[in-house]
């Protein structure tokens, strides 16, 4: 075995791609370039380390198997078993969990697996409404969870904060079998212990979905739900800076007997992941998860999460100082949510105008929103990517200034159409490029 086998393999792959499929290769290069030169303030994304992509590009992706380490339905799994065990062990260490399943193909799948492992179609779940910041997979009508289960929605209050009294009242009234705590657009801390007290009072299971805040949880910058919730799910590509995929974790309740009176919660979950919901696991993705889970326990990562939160606070403060309507008046995590309708704009217009200038954010519906999900009255910003590039509070001031320069220069025609002066576009684009070249993505440049 020669020593650079993996590197040579990846190199061979890229040169063959260039030779045999220049059309696709050109697009991939273009995307890589876009990432280098764009100010990405998308709350639901991050930047994975090049070694994550080395794992994804490894030949272990060829391996077909089913089942779990030492209980496979195919041969040839000696190495795969070790890799999956490593990922499981690292997930347990990172989150302080007693049980981890690293096979879910996504955060959405992880939620479907947990809910589907315990509930029959038609049984009741409770989740945060989409406009209040919940995720589609928490019971939205547009998703399987909303159509196969009887959903009770809870909401945020007038101040856009979670309304725990409402959660308690609705739970007592409707007796759900499972409560989902967690959000996709909520800039404040979530009190998982309080959710658990409510769940216990009504005899419900608690599922905590930490997709957006997983890094803060690992680093101890946010209350951990591992021993509060019966189940914790997360996607791995957001704040874990890993590959696209999901995880399911359990703490003190993993050995608890489930409602069938025979199997433990962990056993139910194991069977729900495979064979109930999924087939073959993706071993190259599991390897990449193992890599990400190793990186998040380092002191360097803890420092990164500190900067993520500090940057978000600075961004929120700067935008507020410039007159923007920052929901909840600030942030405890990586996320800043603006009511952009207060500026006479729509989410789609703000998103498009910023993108024309090299700043990527995403439109988001906000509490009480009357506009559709494709238009919206809100804008969601996040600092995972800029913090990874090494930007700090000073740069957040510049980001807020650039965002404001664009948004305050827009002339609105209707809900979707607008005019942005060419000189503003040129000016901001230039400054964005400057900022991006001063803060290169570690390991991404030539
Ligand atoms: C992003 C997100 C998910 C979905 O993750 P995917 O891996 O994209 O399916 C689930 N829950 C929450 C709260 C999320 O924000």
PDB file of C-alpha atoms and ligand atoms in Angstrom, residues 106-108 111 135 137-138 183-184 209 211-212 235 237-238, ligand 1:
ATOM      1  CA  UNK A 106     -31.024  13.674   7.012  1.00  0.00           C
ATOM      2  CA  UNK A 107     -32.476  15.663   9.882  1.00  0.00           C
ATOM      3  CA  UNK A 108     -35.918  15.218   8.368  1.00  0.00           C
ATOM      4  CA  UNK A 111     -37.478  13.145  12.916  1.00  0.00           C
ATOM      5  CA  UNK A 135     -39.522  23.017  10.966  1.00  0.00           C
ATOM      6  CA  UNK A 137     -40.890  17.938   9.831  1.00  0.00           C
ATOM      7  CA  UNK A 138     -42.431  19.026  13.153  1.00  0.00           C
ATOM      8  CA  UNK A 183     -36.840  25.309  15.757  1.00  0.00           C
ATOM      9  CA  UNK A 184     -35.431  26.460  12.451  1.00  0.00           C
ATOM     10  CA  UNK A 209     -34.509  18.757  17.487  1.00  0.00           C
ATOM     11  CA  UNK A 211     -30.418  20.872  14.082  1.00  0.00           C
ATOM     12  CA  UNK A 212     -29.684  24.589  14.209  1.00  0.00           C
ATOM     13  CA  UNK A 235     -28.836  17.464  11.013  1.00  0.00           C
ATOM     14  CA  UNK A 237     -24.374  19.925   8.029  1.00  0.00           C
ATOM     15  CA  UNK A 238     -25.515  22.976   9.933  1.00  0.00           C
TER      16      UNK A 238
HETATM   17  C1  LIG B   1     -32.738  21.911   8.891  1.00  0.00           C
HETATM   18  C2  LIG B   1     -33.617  21.303   9.889  1.00  0.00           C
HETATM   19  C3  LIG B   1     -34.045  19.986   9.748  1.00  0.00           C
HETATM   20  C4  LIG B   1     -33.885  19.201   8.478  1.00  0.00           C
HETATM   21  O1  LIG B   1     -32.674  18.769   8.207  1.00  0.00           O
HETATM   22  P1  LIG B   1     -32.390  18.103   6.777  1.00  0.00           P
HETATM   23  O2  LIG B   1     -31.164  17.348   7.067  1.00  0.00           O
HETATM   24  O3  LIG B   1     -32.235  19.221   5.830  1.00  0.00           O
HETATM   25  O4  LIG B   1     -33.542  17.240   6.447  1.00  0.00           O
HETATM   26  C5  LIG B   1     -34.789  19.423  10.778  1.00  0.00           C
HETATM   27  N1  LIG B   1     -35.108  20.146  11.853  1.00  0.00           N
HETATM   28  C6  LIG B   1     -34.751  21.427  12.009  1.00  0.00           C
HETATM   29  C7  LIG B   1     -35.153  22.168  13.237  1.00  0.00           C
HETATM   30  C8  LIG B   1     -33.996  22.043  11.023  1.00  0.00           C
HETATM   31  O5  LIG B   1     -33.681  23.330  11.150  1.00  0.00           O
END
